[in-house]
């Protein structure tokens, strides 16, 4: 029996080795939606170095952590953050239960369709909208609300489902990294519970690998069952200097690759590239394609990329020129 | 070429299937340190049901989340929590830099070796000790301090390294669950950064799968390098009702198996066993072995198990009788 098992084992190993050589020889391009150029080459060279145990840059699989911003990096953020569009839809849906909103800003202007006036109150107005629409229910109820919206709401410009507006070239990067034993995390300024219900299906990223901003939740008992109730109070803002803090809290180890698109990601990229013997990789997506997507950077109110671009140039980080480097923007069909 | 590849593939699958059947038929006991009995049977039956896609209790691999308390569940917590022993050692080490501690409680009593008097101040005294020893340094500096202590300090009673006092039967449960595609998490009232430096090597649990209590950290720049500095302020207490909150924040999905040993784990077990169509498994380790470990429950000041034991009995959760169910306590050698 032992000999039979050993012989079978040897046969298996021979088969698998041969199959794997065949596959490698015929390996498809891991990033087919990327045009040949500096950005694509930089990604592939990085992955090949950290996964080759003969290289000084080799990193063991357990330490291959890659972090991705979401808004503007994995999907668009124009004309405004998609989560804000979700919140506005929620305000309209909840309005019949809130007659006081007819005269109370920022809700009154929102309900009249005057987004500019509604948001004139700045961060405070946004916070009011978010708290009114994102709190006061259990975590499971909120998950249902997000699932319903994400599977039906359409983007005001493209008229596509939001989940069909994720960037195809970035989906390929996620897949390529995971095929090389990376753990891929989202590290977003957006709400953690706004992303978790759908990112596993869309990006292949499970909920435990999502880091984001959050409201406080409180444990309680309803009808004999324990529940977590979302409170109208900020727990954590995962943006700018908050991103390294969020990464530290939830991952507890320095990433070796970071992907962002705005100044809000700068500290995350700096943190990824710091420390002794750093082997890290940092990439900025630069929105340069006004025809197929949007074109904006230094002077944009959403997703401003100013200091980040200067740092990237000074430090030699990879900058993706969306117009030149991406053959397609969204997945087909 | 395509036909060659297909034939090789079929041969491989046949080989692997046969090998895997051979292995299953001769599979070793996955829990060799567990005596035959209700607890061992319950663990194995649970794992077999949720991994068998012909069973109504089947759970897809991505949802197989198992959570483990640490103190008293994966390693002991007597005569006091090991992290408090670490803090006391730190007070002694730092004392020369803090002449004021000679007359300031709780430090003065600690330095005189009067632990009882030092802790007479209750939670406030403990908090003072923890803040004085766990904050005011970068996250990397703290990691170094923990690594140095855990690799050299000895337990006051057993005189063993703390990492050699982990429970062998629980190591087997962790390994058994992971072999069945579970993701294993620690969900401890202890400090998250006190565990992360060593749990991957000892329990096979990576830092991103550790949930615990934490101090606030602040992002800053020192000598041109970004750092995270530990602040003397509590960020989160991951105990009692905090455990479901910590699980929700960091994992974002309900576990299907929870292992604890005290009333501090009760809400975690209740949360794991709640919700529609629950297929969960809950287990309490009951410390009943005064000879090989410690014996305590309802009236212990450390790791009290009172309400939890009542709930376990009422709801039919698995209760491990350490004396009867565990053939060994610690790993050999």
XYZ file of C-alpha atoms in Angstrom:
666
model
C 0.000 0.000 0.000
C 2.783 2.397 0.955
C 4.601 1.634 -2.314
C 1.441 2.152 -4.344
C 0.941 5.493 -2.683
C 4.537 6.553 -3.317
C 4.376 5.541 -6.971
C 1.123 7.415 -7.458
C 2.624 10.394 -5.739
C 5.653 10.429 -8.051
C 3.390 10.078 -11.094
C 1.310 13.007 -9.870
C 4.308 15.221 -9.311
C 5.664 14.423 -12.794
C 2.269 15.164 -14.353
C 1.794 18.401 -12.469
C 5.301 19.621 -13.199
C 4.858 18.963 -16.886
C 1.424 20.609 -16.910
C 2.741 23.619 -15.057
C 5.666 24.011 -17.500
C 3.218 23.783 -20.390
C 1.062 26.429 -18.746
C 3.971 28.734 -18.018
C 5.253 28.472 -21.574
C 1.811 29.380 -22.833
C 0.957 31.736 -19.983
C -1.488 34.368 -21.046
C -0.635 38.021 -20.434
C -1.701 38.618 -16.783
C -2.681 42.221 -17.593
C -4.318 42.083 -21.047
C -6.159 45.405 -20.646
C -2.908 47.276 -19.998
C -1.002 48.796 -22.902
C 2.695 47.984 -23.014
C 4.566 50.706 -21.173
C 6.270 51.743 -17.959
C 3.293 51.164 -15.652
C 2.549 47.622 -16.832
C 6.244 46.715 -16.802
C 6.680 48.105 -13.288
C 3.790 46.024 -11.904
C 5.018 42.802 -13.483
C 8.654 43.349 -12.499
C 7.619 44.031 -8.909
C 5.526 40.852 -8.684
C 8.221 38.725 -10.291
C 10.891 40.001 -7.894
C 8.989 39.576 -4.629
C 7.818 36.068 -5.586
C 11.227 34.769 -6.736
C 13.022 33.251 -3.758
C 16.332 33.665 -5.560
C 15.956 37.463 -5.538
C 17.051 39.734 -2.663
C 13.607 41.397 -2.920
C 11.813 38.100 -2.202
C 8.928 38.425 0.286
C 7.329 35.347 1.922
C 3.716 34.757 0.867
C 2.328 35.547 4.339
C 3.743 39.088 4.101
C 2.415 39.840 0.612
C -0.190 42.412 1.587
C -1.541 44.748 -1.130
C -3.860 47.653 -0.314
C -6.211 49.412 -2.719
C -8.120 52.630 -2.345
C -11.636 52.223 -3.788
C -13.109 55.536 -5.046
C -11.121 56.628 -8.099
C -8.804 53.612 -7.891
C -11.082 50.596 -8.361
C -14.180 52.440 -9.578
C -14.933 56.110 -10.484
C -15.746 58.952 -8.108
C -17.375 61.415 -10.543
C -19.483 63.496 -10.640
C -19.411 62.815 -6.850
C -18.585 59.836 -4.623
C -21.009 56.998 -5.370
C -21.778 56.585 -1.672
C -23.099 60.139 -1.643
C -25.377 59.249 -4.580
C -26.558 56.304 -2.480
C -27.209 58.621 0.464
C -29.198 61.011 -1.740
C -31.341 58.149 -3.042
C -31.899 57.119 0.585
C -32.980 60.635 1.544
C -35.607 60.536 -1.211
C -36.780 57.091 -0.123
C -36.982 58.041 3.558
C -38.513 61.501 2.967
C -42.169 60.415 3.492
C -41.221 59.395 7.056
C -39.473 62.723 7.665
C -41.899 65.582 6.889
C -39.503 67.930 8.747
C -36.951 67.502 5.922
C -39.142 69.667 3.642
C -37.869 72.743 5.436
C -34.635 71.517 6.973
C -31.281 71.830 5.190
C -29.484 70.080 3.667
C -32.477 67.773 3.097
C -34.811 70.432 1.681
C -32.444 71.342 -1.149
C -31.609 67.698 -1.819
C -35.279 66.836 -2.193
C -35.720 69.756 -4.604
C -32.845 68.344 -6.665
C -30.480 71.207 -5.854
C -27.392 69.210 -4.982
C -25.092 72.220 -5.087
C -27.089 74.124 -2.491
C -27.509 70.993 -0.359
C -23.759 70.474 -0.219
C -23.004 74.170 0.304
C -22.808 73.396 4.022
C -19.630 71.382 3.309
C -18.560 68.545 5.570
C -21.261 69.285 8.098
C -24.004 68.927 5.484
C -22.502 65.664 4.198
C -22.267 64.344 7.751
C -25.940 65.180 8.359
C -26.950 63.335 5.200
C -24.797 60.333 6.003
C -26.014 60.039 9.597
C -29.665 60.365 8.595
C -29.309 57.607 6.006
C -26.642 55.298 7.405
C -27.570 55.005 11.094
C -30.471 54.015 13.323
C -30.817 50.452 12.036
C -29.182 47.093 12.631
C -26.100 46.109 10.664
C -28.146 43.461 8.859
C -30.866 45.933 7.887
C -28.244 48.306 6.486
C -26.665 45.464 4.530
C -30.051 44.739 2.921
C -30.485 48.407 1.971
C -27.038 48.534 0.334
C -27.604 45.266 -1.515
C -30.903 46.477 -2.915
C -29.407 49.784 -4.071
C -26.213 48.423 -5.589
C -28.110 45.828 -7.615
C -30.569 48.330 -9.104
C -29.363 51.968 -9.028
C -27.830 53.440 -12.184
C -25.056 56.012 -12.552
C -26.425 59.459 -13.580
C -24.012 59.834 -16.510
C -23.280 56.346 -17.841
C -26.676 54.870 -16.898
C -24.802 51.688 -15.961
C -25.038 49.700 -12.745
C -22.286 50.965 -10.446
C -20.774 47.483 -10.148
C -20.311 47.401 -13.924
C -18.214 50.582 -13.689
C -15.287 48.992 -11.899
C -11.978 49.345 -13.713
C -11.186 46.255 -15.783
C -7.396 46.895 -15.682
C -7.509 47.034 -11.880
C -9.567 43.819 -11.687
C -6.686 42.219 -13.577
C -4.137 43.599 -11.102
C -6.174 42.224 -8.161
C -6.393 38.808 -9.811
C -2.717 38.809 -10.815
C -1.593 39.645 -7.269
C -3.817 36.968 -5.728
C -2.521 34.412 -8.240
C 0.880 35.271 -6.759
C -0.281 34.633 -3.169
C -0.952 38.266 -2.258
C -3.773 39.109 0.126
C -5.649 42.049 -1.401
C -7.311 44.626 0.886
C -9.510 47.623 0.187
C -8.484 50.679 2.241
C -11.098 53.311 1.457
C -12.320 56.593 2.875
C -15.791 55.275 2.078
C -18.021 53.468 4.540
C -16.840 49.967 5.367
C -20.422 48.639 5.493
C -21.280 50.315 2.204
C -18.619 48.168 0.504
C -18.732 44.837 2.279
C -22.048 43.577 0.863
C -20.820 43.559 -2.770
C -17.011 43.709 -3.009
C -16.499 39.965 -2.632
C -18.529 39.252 -5.760
C -17.188 42.235 -7.732
C -13.518 42.433 -6.668
C -12.988 39.004 -5.106
C -12.205 40.716 -1.783
C -13.909 39.177 1.286
C -15.462 41.433 3.959
C -12.635 40.773 6.419
C -10.235 42.379 3.927
C -12.167 45.651 3.697
C -11.011 48.680 5.720
C -13.048 51.873 5.652
C -14.702 54.658 7.576
C -17.354 53.607 10.066
C -20.064 54.705 12.444
C -20.166 53.343 15.982
C -22.234 50.192 16.518
C -23.817 49.102 19.790
C -24.600 45.571 20.902
C -28.162 45.042 22.052
C -30.926 42.466 22.271
C -34.152 42.691 20.227
C -36.865 40.082 20.622
C -34.437 37.808 22.407
C -31.872 37.999 19.580
C -28.579 39.878 19.803
C -28.219 42.691 17.272
C -25.690 45.387 16.421
C -27.319 48.788 15.969
C -25.648 51.504 13.896
C -25.296 54.718 15.898
C -25.401 58.285 14.538
C -21.793 58.889 15.568
C -18.536 58.612 13.656
C -16.289 55.779 14.821
C -13.347 56.238 12.452
C -12.453 58.252 9.350
C -10.213 56.125 7.174
C -8.725 58.883 5.052
C -5.348 60.623 4.728
C -3.340 59.956 7.951
C -6.245 57.698 8.992
C -5.310 55.154 6.316
C -2.031 53.984 7.904
C -3.897 53.874 11.233
C -6.702 51.774 9.703
C -4.156 49.480 8.063
C -2.285 49.074 11.331
C -5.461 48.409 13.309
C -6.946 45.860 10.969
C -3.934 44.262 9.247
C -1.168 44.860 11.779
C 1.594 44.632 9.233
C 3.024 46.990 6.628
C 1.715 46.393 3.101
C 4.247 45.824 0.336
C 2.056 47.309 -2.413
C -0.332 50.270 -2.345
C -2.622 51.610 -5.053
C -4.356 54.988 -4.840
C -5.435 57.955 -6.925
C -5.680 61.027 -4.698
C -3.986 63.054 -1.987
C -6.195 61.115 0.451
C -4.024 58.079 -0.334
C -0.678 59.808 0.103
C -0.033 58.724 3.706
C -0.994 55.139 2.792
C 1.560 55.118 -0.022
C 4.215 56.755 2.175
C 3.584 54.215 4.940
C 3.847 51.353 2.445
C 7.192 52.659 1.139
C 8.754 53.412 4.571
C 10.762 51.323 7.015
C 14.029 49.445 6.859
C 14.813 47.317 3.773
C 11.621 48.376 2.112
C 10.680 46.309 -0.959
C 7.392 48.095 -1.528
C 5.552 49.238 -4.616
C 3.403 52.379 -4.855
C 1.104 53.314 -7.718
C -1.114 56.289 -8.457
C -3.930 56.124 -11.000
C -3.984 59.490 -12.782
C -7.377 60.340 -14.294
C -6.417 61.634 -17.738
C -9.208 60.309 -19.921
C -11.995 62.858 -20.357
C -13.545 60.840 -23.155
C -13.824 57.352 -21.711
C -13.881 58.328 -18.009
C -13.043 61.707 -16.426
C -10.002 63.943 -16.451
C -9.035 65.708 -13.213
C -6.227 66.140 -10.710
C -4.825 69.235 -8.931
C -7.957 71.357 -8.846
C -10.681 68.747 -8.445
C -12.906 68.957 -5.373
C -13.417 65.183 -5.571
C -10.312 63.008 -5.590
C -7.780 65.850 -5.735
C -4.319 64.665 -6.794
C -1.790 67.402 -6.128
C 0.792 66.665 -3.418
C 0.536 62.989 -4.296
C 1.588 63.609 -7.891
C 4.573 65.681 -6.740
C 5.637 62.940 -4.328
C 5.202 60.244 -6.953
C 7.450 62.143 -9.360
C 10.036 62.911 -6.678
C 10.171 59.314 -5.428
C 9.789 57.445 -8.688
C 6.463 55.817 -7.840
C 4.468 54.389 -10.722
C 1.872 56.760 -12.204
C -0.792 55.309 -14.485
C -1.842 57.559 -17.331
C -5.356 56.205 -17.677
C -5.762 57.401 -21.265
C -2.501 55.923 -22.490
C -2.064 52.904 -20.205
C -5.546 51.386 -20.160
C -6.905 49.746 -23.315
C -10.365 49.537 -21.771
C -11.898 51.183 -18.727
C -14.883 49.040 -17.720
C -15.539 45.304 -18.171
C -17.238 44.381 -21.418
C -20.959 43.733 -21.598
C -0.543 20.207 -27.725
C -4.060 20.803 -26.467
C -4.796 17.043 -26.488
C -1.567 16.264 -24.648
C -2.501 18.806 -22.019
C -6.012 17.396 -21.642
C -4.749 13.837 -21.313
C -2.186 14.865 -18.729
C -4.882 16.737 -16.883
C -7.194 13.712 -16.772
C -4.322 11.505 -15.586
C -3.552 14.015 -12.853
C -7.124 14.171 -11.644
C -7.372 10.368 -11.518
C -4.108 10.165 -9.587
C -5.047 12.872 -7.133
C -8.508 11.444 -6.530
C -7.097 8.014 -5.798
C -4.394 9.445 -3.556
C -6.921 11.526 -1.679
C -9.179 8.496 -1.122
C -6.213 6.525 0.137
C -5.351 9.356 2.512
C -8.902 9.706 3.791
C -9.138 5.983 4.468
C -5.946 6.165 6.487
C -6.566 9.624 7.920
C -5.022 10.107 11.310
C -7.212 11.265 14.201
C -7.400 15.065 13.731
C -7.657 15.615 17.505
C -5.228 13.089 19.060
C -4.938 14.958 22.388
C -8.685 14.814 22.962
C -10.193 11.887 24.866
C -13.152 10.233 23.192
C -16.312 11.855 24.472
C -19.051 14.365 23.819
C -16.803 17.378 23.237
C -14.512 15.717 20.699
C -17.474 14.149 18.903
C -19.305 17.487 18.758
C -16.332 19.281 17.166
C -15.815 16.593 14.528
C -19.522 16.268 13.715
C -19.804 20.032 13.297
C -16.820 20.209 10.926
C -18.021 17.238 8.898
C -21.504 18.727 8.467
C -20.518 22.238 7.412
C -17.925 20.930 4.927
C -20.183 18.319 3.288
C -22.009 19.941 0.374
C -24.643 17.199 0.525
C -25.705 18.331 4.012
C -28.276 21.057 4.721
C -25.756 22.519 7.198
C -23.135 22.993 4.471
C -21.331 26.357 4.634
C -19.205 27.646 1.706
C -15.491 27.909 2.505
C -15.463 31.720 2.345
C -17.958 31.853 5.224
C -16.133 29.407 7.501
C -15.019 31.896 10.128
C -13.965 30.555 13.547
C -13.188 32.859 16.479
C -11.113 32.015 19.549
C -10.711 33.872 22.780
C -7.047 33.786 23.867
C -6.626 34.033 27.669
C -7.989 30.839 29.222
C -8.988 29.402 25.830
C -5.708 29.079 23.910
C -3.317 29.598 26.832
C -3.751 29.971 30.633
C -4.718 33.119 32.535
C -3.546 32.167 36.038
C -2.423 33.392 38.504
C -3.234 36.586 36.507
C -3.441 37.527 32.816
C -0.040 37.045 31.179
C -0.188 40.529 29.697
C -0.327 41.935 33.215
C 2.792 39.930 34.082
C 4.391 41.510 30.998
C 3.328 44.971 32.185
C 4.787 44.337 35.650
C 8.088 43.242 34.128
C 8.027 46.442 32.045
C 7.416 48.586 35.146
C 10.510 47.063 36.752
C 12.547 47.616 33.601
C 11.405 51.219 33.175
C 11.628 52.130 36.882
C 15.139 53.688 36.713
C 13.752 56.262 34.252
C 10.791 56.984 36.556
C 12.072 57.920 40.039
C 8.585 59.275 40.827
C 7.216 55.699 40.787
C 8.975 55.010 44.106
C 6.236 56.901 45.884
C 3.396 56.773 43.371
C 0.769 54.024 43.407
C 0.233 51.554 41.881
C 3.901 51.581 40.836
C 5.352 51.866 44.339
C 3.650 48.662 45.543
C 4.466 46.842 42.301
C 8.155 47.663 42.658
C 8.080 46.403 46.253
C 6.601 43.136 44.951
C 3.219 43.681 46.593
C 0.983 42.814 43.673
C -2.145 42.619 45.795
C -1.766 46.159 47.091
C -0.799 47.442 43.642
C -3.979 46.038 42.122
C -6.169 47.145 45.028
C -7.053 50.204 42.936
C -8.925 47.886 40.569
C -9.419 48.825 36.923
C -7.954 52.273 37.420
C -4.694 50.855 38.758
C -4.481 48.340 35.914
C -5.127 51.094 33.373
C -2.333 53.210 34.871
C 0.081 50.283 34.651
C -0.923 49.463 31.088
C -0.682 53.046 29.850
C 2.708 53.598 31.481
C 4.108 50.454 29.859
C 2.216 50.139 26.577
C 2.167 53.704 25.213
C 4.531 56.538 24.277
C 6.521 54.594 21.678
C 6.145 53.673 18.025
C 4.284 50.528 17.035
C 7.556 49.005 15.859
C 9.324 49.767 19.140
C 6.474 48.129 21.072
C 6.644 45.086 18.813
C 10.348 44.722 19.637
C 9.629 44.958 23.368
C 6.937 42.245 23.169
C 9.139 39.975 21.061
C 12.001 40.256 23.522
C 9.753 39.513 26.509
C 7.816 36.623 24.981
C 11.006 34.866 23.897
C 12.659 35.071 27.313
C 10.220 35.599 30.219
C 9.155 32.573 32.275
C 5.825 31.862 33.966
C 6.038 32.311 37.774
C 4.513 28.886 38.542
C 5.511 26.539 35.716
C 8.828 28.297 34.944
C 8.108 27.634 31.276
C 8.197 30.105 28.384
C 4.666 31.458 27.947
C 4.546 30.289 24.335
C 5.165 26.724 25.497
C 2.053 26.951 27.698
C -0.440 27.064 24.853
C -3.035 24.291 24.962
C -2.045 21.388 22.734
C -5.689 20.232 22.259
C -6.654 23.721 21.035
C -3.670 23.852 18.636
C -5.147 20.694 17.132
C -8.589 22.309 16.794
C -7.044 25.342 15.047
C -5.145 23.092 12.650
C -8.154 20.849 12.042
C -10.401 23.806 11.215
C -7.840 25.342 8.839
C -7.385 21.979 7.114
C -11.129 22.258 6.459
C -10.817 25.734 4.893
C -11.788 27.701 7.997
C -10.220 31.085 8.640
C -9.235 31.154 12.322
C -9.307 34.453 14.253
C -8.278 35.397 17.771
C -10.869 37.614 19.488
C -9.312 38.541 22.808
C -9.824 41.078 25.561
C -6.037 41.331 25.592
C -4.049 43.909 23.673
C -4.002 43.318 19.934
C -0.359 44.436 19.652
C 0.654 42.240 22.571
C -0.476 39.189 20.553
C 0.406 39.983 16.952
C 4.197 39.623 17.226
C 4.079 35.936 18.191
C 0.697 34.336 17.388
C 1.536 33.541 13.772
C 4.433 31.323 14.806
C 2.669 29.805 17.808
C -0.966 29.445 16.645
C -0.585 29.802 12.869
C -2.801 32.903 13.001
C -1.540 35.895 10.970
C -1.688 39.434 12.455
C -4.633 40.420 10.228
C -6.682 37.693 11.928
C -6.125 39.026 15.439
C -8.801 41.161 17.125
C -8.163 42.662 20.540
C -8.220 45.691 22.769
C -6.138 48.641 21.628
C -4.763 52.050 22.478
C -5.105 54.911 20.014
C -2.244 55.367 17.560
C -1.299 58.605 15.823
C 0.413 58.995 12.474
C 3.461 61.236 12.513
C 6.836 61.779 10.882
C 10.149 61.224 12.691
C 13.435 61.920 10.942
C 11.628 62.036 7.608
C 10.053 58.605 8.110
C 6.357 58.069 8.837
C 5.675 56.366 12.164
C 2.642 55.346 14.214
C 2.947 56.393 17.847
C 1.015 54.612 20.589
C -1.022 57.081 22.638
C -1.886 56.811 26.351
C -5.604 56.536 25.558
C -7.880 53.545 25.135
C -9.138 53.044 21.583
C -11.304 49.950 22.061
C -12.032 47.362 24.750
C -12.661 44.039 23.047
C -14.441 42.277 25.884
C -18.018 41.179 26.659
C -20.396 43.149 24.365
C -17.273 44.596 22.739
C -16.442 41.225 21.195
C -19.340 41.123 18.690
C -18.535 44.772 17.892
C -14.852 43.937 17.315
C -15.837 40.930 15.183
C -18.206 43.057 13.141
C -15.651 45.840 12.674
C -12.773 43.657 11.640
C -14.406 40.603 10.032
C -17.760 41.994 8.908
C -19.450 38.633 8.882
C -20.891 36.371 11.558
C -18.574 33.538 12.649
C -19.893 29.978 12.463
C -17.773 28.718 15.360
C -16.765 30.398 18.610
C -14.506 29.151 21.402
C -14.269 30.834 24.797
C -13.839 30.118 28.485
C -15.355 32.964 30.492
C -18.332 35.269 30.884
C -16.309 37.783 28.858
C -16.903 35.518 25.849
C -20.648 35.097 26.359
C -21.772 37.813 23.918
C -19.345 36.467 21.299
C -20.854 32.999 21.622
C -24.413 34.380 21.590
C -23.640 36.463 18.487
C -22.155 33.418 16.757
C -25.267 31.336 17.523
C -27.852 34.006 16.547
C -29.546 34.907 13.269
C -31.723 33.076 10.790
C -30.802 29.492 9.791
C -27.893 29.485 12.177
C -25.480 26.573 11.681
C -23.066 27.723 14.343
C -21.019 25.935 16.960
C -20.208 27.296 20.426
C -17.747 25.818 22.891
C -16.679 26.719 26.408
C -13.432 25.457 27.918
C -14.153 24.722 31.591
C -11.053 24.836 33.784
C -11.462 21.726 35.936
C -7.926 20.468 36.273
C -6.278 21.759 39.446
C -3.418 19.306 39.058
C -2.266 19.824 35.492
C -3.543 23.417 35.055
C -5.956 25.358 37.285
C -9.497 24.769 38.481
C -11.848 27.745 38.645
C -15.169 29.060 37.377
C -18.014 30.919 39.152
C -16.051 32.684 41.853
C -12.766 33.398 40.092
C -11.685 37.010 39.750
C -9.773 36.092 36.580
C -11.738 34.382 33.803
C -14.993 34.025 35.745
C -17.362 31.495 34.147
C -20.814 31.844 35.690
C -23.547 33.121 33.360
C -21.723 31.514 30.457
C -21.932 28.078 32.040
C -25.669 28.513 32.699
C -26.243 29.596 29.093
C -24.154 26.735 27.736
C -26.207 24.236 29.706
C -29.509 25.853 28.718
C -28.638 26.026 25.020
C -26.749 22.766 24.641
C -23.413 24.353 23.762
C -20.346 22.156 24.051
C -18.520 22.382 27.383
C -15.012 20.977 27.613
C -14.139 19.376 30.940
C -10.420 20.029 30.776
C -9.560 17.273 33.251
C -11.599 14.605 31.509
C -11.461 15.715 27.857
C -7.819 16.671 27.399
C -5.162 13.930 27.437
C -2.415 16.546 27.608
C -2.456 20.256 28.379
C 0.739 21.706 26.903
C 2.818 20.613 23.899
C 5.522 18.071 24.701
C 9.114 19.124 25.185
